[in-house]
CSV table of C-alpha atoms in Angstrom, one decimal:
chain,number,residue,atom,x,y,z
A,1,SER,CA,28.7,12.7,-17.9
A,2,TYR,CA,26.6,9.7,-18.7
A,3,THR,CA,23.4,11.2,-17.3
A,4,ASP,CA,24.0,14.4,-19.1
A,5,ALA,CA,24.3,12.5,-22.5
A,6,LYS,CA,21.0,10.9,-21.7
A,7,GLY,CA,19.3,14.2,-21.1
A,8,GLY,CA,18.8,13.7,-17.4
A,9,GLY,CA,21.1,16.4,-16.2
A,10,PRO,CA,23.9,16.1,-13.7
A,11,LEU,CA,21.3,14.2,-11.3
A,12,GLY,CA,20.0,11.8,-13.9
A,13,PRO,CA,16.5,11.5,-14.8
A,14,GLN,CA,14.3,13.9,-12.9
A,15,TRP,CA,11.1,11.8,-12.9
A,16,ALA,CA,10.2,8.1,-12.2
A,17,ILE,CA,7.0,5.9,-12.0
A,18,GLU,CA,7.1,2.8,-9.7
A,19,LEU,CA,4.6,0.0,-9.9
A,20,ALA,CA,4.8,-2.5,-6.9
A,21,ALA,CA,2.8,-5.3,-5.6
A,22,GLY,CA,3.0,-7.6,-2.6
A,23,SER,CA,1.4,-8.9,0.5
A,24,GLY,CA,1.5,-8.7,4.2
A,25,ALA,CA,-0.2,-9.2,7.5
A,26,GLY,CA,-3.0,-7.1,9.2
A,27,ILE,CA,-3.0,-5.6,12.6
A,28,GLU,CA,-5.2,-7.4,15.3
A,29,ASP,CA,-7.1,-5.0,17.6
A,30,ALA,CA,-10.3,-4.3,19.4
A,31,TYR,CA,-12.3,-4.0,16.2
A,32,LEU,CA,-11.6,-7.6,15.2
A,33,ASP,CA,-12.2,-8.8,18.8
A,34,ARG,CA,-15.6,-7.2,18.5
A,35,LEU,CA,-16.4,-9.0,15.3
A,36,GLU,CA,-15.6,-12.3,17.2
A,37,ASP,CA,-17.9,-11.2,20.1
A,38,PHE,CA,-20.7,-11.2,17.7
A,39,GLY,CA,-20.0,-14.5,16.3
A,40,TYR,CA,-17.8,-13.6,13.2
A,41,THR,CA,-14.9,-15.8,12.1
A,42,GLY,CA,-12.2,-14.9,9.7
A,43,ARG,CA,-9.2,-13.8,11.6
A,44,ASP,CA,-7.0,-16.3,9.5
A,45,GLY,CA,-7.4,-13.9,6.5
A,46,LEU,CA,-5.2,-11.3,8.2
A,47,SER,CA,-2.0,-13.3,7.4
A,48,ASP,CA,-2.6,-12.7,3.5
A,49,MET,CA,-3.3,-9.1,2.6
A,50,ASP,CA,-2.9,-7.7,-0.8
A,51,HIS,CA,-0.7,-4.5,-1.3
A,52,LEU,CA,-0.6,-2.5,-4.6
A,53,SER,CA,0.9,0.8,-5.1
A,54,ILE,CA,1.8,3.5,-7.8
A,55,THR,CA,4.6,6.0,-6.7
A,56,VAL,CA,5.5,9.1,-8.6
A,57,VAL,CA,9.1,10.1,-7.9
A,58,ARG,CA,10.5,13.6,-8.4
A,59,ARG,CA,14.4,14.1,-7.9
A,60,LEU,CA,15.0,16.9,-5.5
A,61,ALA,CA,18.8,16.4,-4.9
A,62,SER,CA,21.4,13.8,-5.5
A,63,HIS,CA,20.2,11.9,-2.4
A,64,LEU,CA,16.8,13.1,-1.9
A,65,ASP,CA,13.4,12.6,-3.8
A,66,ALA,CA,9.9,13.8,-3.4
A,67,ILE,CA,7.2,11.1,-3.7
A,68,GLY,CA,3.4,10.8,-4.3
A,69,VAL,CA,1.8,7.3,-3.6
A,70,LEU,CA,-1.4,5.8,-4.5
A,71,ALA,CA,-2.0,2.5,-2.8
A,72,TYR,CA,-4.6,-0.3,-2.4
A,73,LEU,CA,-4.6,-2.3,0.9
A,74,GLY,CA,-6.7,-5.5,0.6
A,75,GLY,CA,-9.0,-6.2,3.6
A,76,GLY,CA,-8.5,-8.6,6.4
A,77,GLY,CA,-10.2,-11.5,4.6
A,78,SER,CA,-13.9,-12.3,4.5
A,79,TRP,CA,-15.5,-12.5,7.9
A,80,HIS,CA,-18.8,-14.4,8.2
A,81,ARG,CA,-21.3,-15.8,10.8
A,82,MET,CA,-24.5,-17.8,10.6
A,83,GLY,CA,-27.9,-16.0,10.8
A,84,ASP,CA,-31.4,-17.2,10.7
A,85,VAL,CA,-31.6,-17.4,6.9
A,86,GLY,CA,-28.0,-17.9,5.9
A,87,GLY,CA,-24.6,-16.6,6.4
A,88,ILE,CA,-23.7,-13.0,7.2
A,89,PHE,CA,-20.5,-11.8,5.4
A,90,THR,CA,-18.6,-8.6,5.8
A,91,SER,CA,-15.1,-7.5,4.3
A,92,TRP,CA,-13.2,-4.3,3.7
A,93,SER,CA,-10.5,-2.7,1.6
A,94,THR,CA,-8.7,0.6,1.7
A,95,ARG,CA,-7.3,3.1,-0.8
A,96,THR,CA,-4.6,5.6,0.2
A,97,ILE,CA,-3.3,8.9,-1.3
A,98,ALA,CA,0.0,10.2,0.3
A,99,ALA,CA,3.1,12.4,-0.1
A,100,GLY,CA,6.5,12.2,1.5
A,101,LEU,CA,10.2,12.1,1.1
A,102,ARG,CA,12.7,9.5,0.2
A,103,ALA,CA,16.4,9.4,1.0
A,104,ARG,CA,18.6,7.5,-1.2
A,105,LEU,CA,22.3,6.2,-1.4
A,106,PRO,CA,23.4,5.2,-5.0
A,107,LEU,CA,26.1,2.6,-5.0
A,108,LEU,CA,28.0,1.0,-7.8
A,109,GLY,CA,27.4,3.8,-10.2
A,110,GLY,CA,23.8,3.8,-9.5
A,111,ARG,CA,23.2,0.1,-10.1
A,112,LEU,CA,22.1,-0.3,-6.5
A,113,VAL,CA,20.3,2.3,-4.6
A,114,PRO,CA,19.1,1.5,-1.0
A,115,TYR,CA,16.6,4.1,0.1
A,116,ALA,CA,14.3,4.9,3.0
A,117,GLN,CA,11.1,7.0,2.9
A,118,LEU,CA,8.3,8.5,5.0
A,119,ASP,CA,4.9,9.5,3.7
A,120,ALA,CA,1.6,10.6,5.2
A,121,GLY,CA,-1.8,11.1,3.7
A,122,LEU,CA,-5.5,10.2,3.7
A,123,ALA,CA,-7.0,6.6,3.8
A,124,PHE,CA,-10.5,5.6,2.5
A,125,ALA,CA,-11.6,2.4,4.1
A,126,ARG,CA,-14.6,0.8,2.3
A,127,SER,CA,-16.5,-1.9,4.2
A,128,TYR,CA,-19.1,-4.3,2.7
A,129,LEU,CA,-21.8,-6.2,4.4
A,130,ASP,CA,-24.1,-8.9,3.0
A,131,ASN,CA,-26.8,-9.9,5.6
A,132,GLN,CA,-28.4,-12.5,3.2
A,133,GLY,CA,-31.8,-11.2,4.3
A,134,ASN,CA,-31.1,-11.7,8.0
A,135,GLY,CA,-32.5,-8.2,9.0
A,136,PRO,CA,-34.7,-5.3,8.1
A,137,ASP,CA,-32.0,-3.5,6.0
A,138,THR,CA,-31.3,-4.4,2.4
A,139,ASN,CA,-29.1,-7.4,1.8
A,140,GLU,CA,-25.9,-5.5,0.8
A,141,THR,CA,-24.6,-2.3,2.3
A,142,GLU,CA,-21.3,-0.2,1.7
A,143,GLU,CA,-19.7,2.3,3.7
A,144,THR,CA,-16.7,4.5,3.5
A,145,ASP,CA,-14.7,5.8,6.5
A,146,VAL,CA,-11.9,8.3,6.1
A,147,GLY,CA,-8.9,8.4,8.1
A,148,TYR,CA,-5.2,9.1,7.9
A,149,GLN,CA,-2.2,6.8,7.1
A,150,LEU,CA,1.4,7.0,8.0
A,151,SER,CA,4.1,4.8,6.2
A,152,ALA,CA,7.9,4.0,6.8
A,153,VAL,CA,9.5,2.1,3.9
A,154,ALA,CA,13.0,0.7,3.5
A,155,GLY,CA,13.9,-0.6,-0.1
A,156,LEU,CA,16.4,-1.3,-2.7
A,157,GLN,CA,16.3,0.0,-6.2
A,158,ILE,CA,18.2,-2.2,-8.8
A,159,ASN,CA,19.2,-0.6,-12.1
A,160,PRO,CA,21.0,-3.6,-13.8
A,161,TRP,CA,21.2,-1.9,-17.3
A,162,ARG,CA,22.8,1.5,-16.6
A,163,ARG,CA,24.9,1.6,-19.8
A,164,THR,CA,22.4,0.0,-22.4
A,165,PHE,CA,19.3,1.2,-24.2
A,166,LEU,CA,17.3,-0.3,-21.2
A,167,TRP,CA,18.9,2.1,-18.8
A,168,ARG,CA,15.5,3.8,-17.8
A,169,ILE,CA,14.1,0.5,-16.5
A,170,GLY,CA,14.9,-0.8,-13.0
A,171,PHE,CA,13.6,-3.0,-10.2
A,172,LEU,CA,12.7,-2.5,-6.6
A,173,ALA,CA,12.0,-4.6,-3.5
A,174,GLN,CA,10.8,-2.8,-0.3
A,175,LEU,CA,9.3,-3.4,3.1
A,176,SER,CA,6.5,-1.1,4.3
A,177,LEU,CA,5.2,-0.5,7.8
A,178,VAL,CA,1.8,1.2,7.5
A,179,THR,CA,-0.5,2.5,10.2
A,180,SER,CA,-3.9,3.7,9.4
A,181,PRO,CA,-6.8,3.6,12.0
A,182,SER,CA,-9.5,4.3,9.7
A,183,LEU,CA,-12.3,1.6,9.8
A,184,THR,CA,-14.8,2.2,12.5
A,185,ASN,CA,-18.1,0.4,13.8
A,186,LEU,CA,-21.2,1.7,15.5
A,187,LEU,CA,-19.7,1.0,19.0
A,188,GLY,CA,-16.7,3.2,18.5
A,189,ASP,CA,-14.1,0.6,17.8
A,190,VAL,CA,-11.5,1.7,15.2
A,191,HIS,CA,-9.5,-0.9,13.1
A,192,ASP,CA,-6.0,-0.1,11.9
A,193,VAL,CA,-6.1,-1.3,8.3
A,194,GLY,CA,-2.4,-1.2,7.9
A,195,GLY,CA,0.4,-3.6,8.8
A,196,PRO,CA,3.8,-4.8,7.6
A,197,PHE,CA,3.9,-5.4,3.7
A,198,PHE,CA,6.7,-6.7,1.5
A,199,GLY,CA,6.6,-6.0,-2.2
A,200,THR,CA,8.6,-5.9,-5.5
A,201,GLY,CA,8.0,-3.9,-8.6
A,202,ILE,CA,9.3,-2.1,-11.6
A,203,ARG,CA,10.7,1.4,-12.0
A,204,ILE,CA,10.6,3.6,-15.3
A,205,ALA,CA,12.7,6.8,-15.3
A,206,PHE,CA,12.3,9.8,-17.6
């Protein structure tokens, strides 16, 4: 077969790396309400959150892959309020590491491959506070909270050059729904740093 000739075996290439980038909207919850209770503004930043991911794919069967995902979730914008000396600013971002499974359905000789995947892992939410000298603590502080993350993804893989020398390169578009209640404050409120994200990317098979 064509895949045998390319050295990928009867199932095609056994490994792939995917690089994807996109944006999405954050989740509104009691954590953000608490920030507003203390005079912070910045909820508008939830509508434009960055999402970057690196996914390693290992073929298990003709319609099933194992995946490992490293992802970056941009925070919910920069929140700020006025203090006695100047503005007080806080923001956050999250890194995740996860593993899961992907079901795939090759169509048109593998040129189009719709897929669905589920993954789970750890989230590391890093928060940043700059109090501009409005308190006894140092001006800048950083903290990291650890939680879990769950993702459900629906996507489409496009391989336009199946029978050319560029056959190992493809593209993808995907919609991700992420939940990750990881960021906490001193009052016990927990912020879900996930949300819906749409992204596009490139895939390299080997």
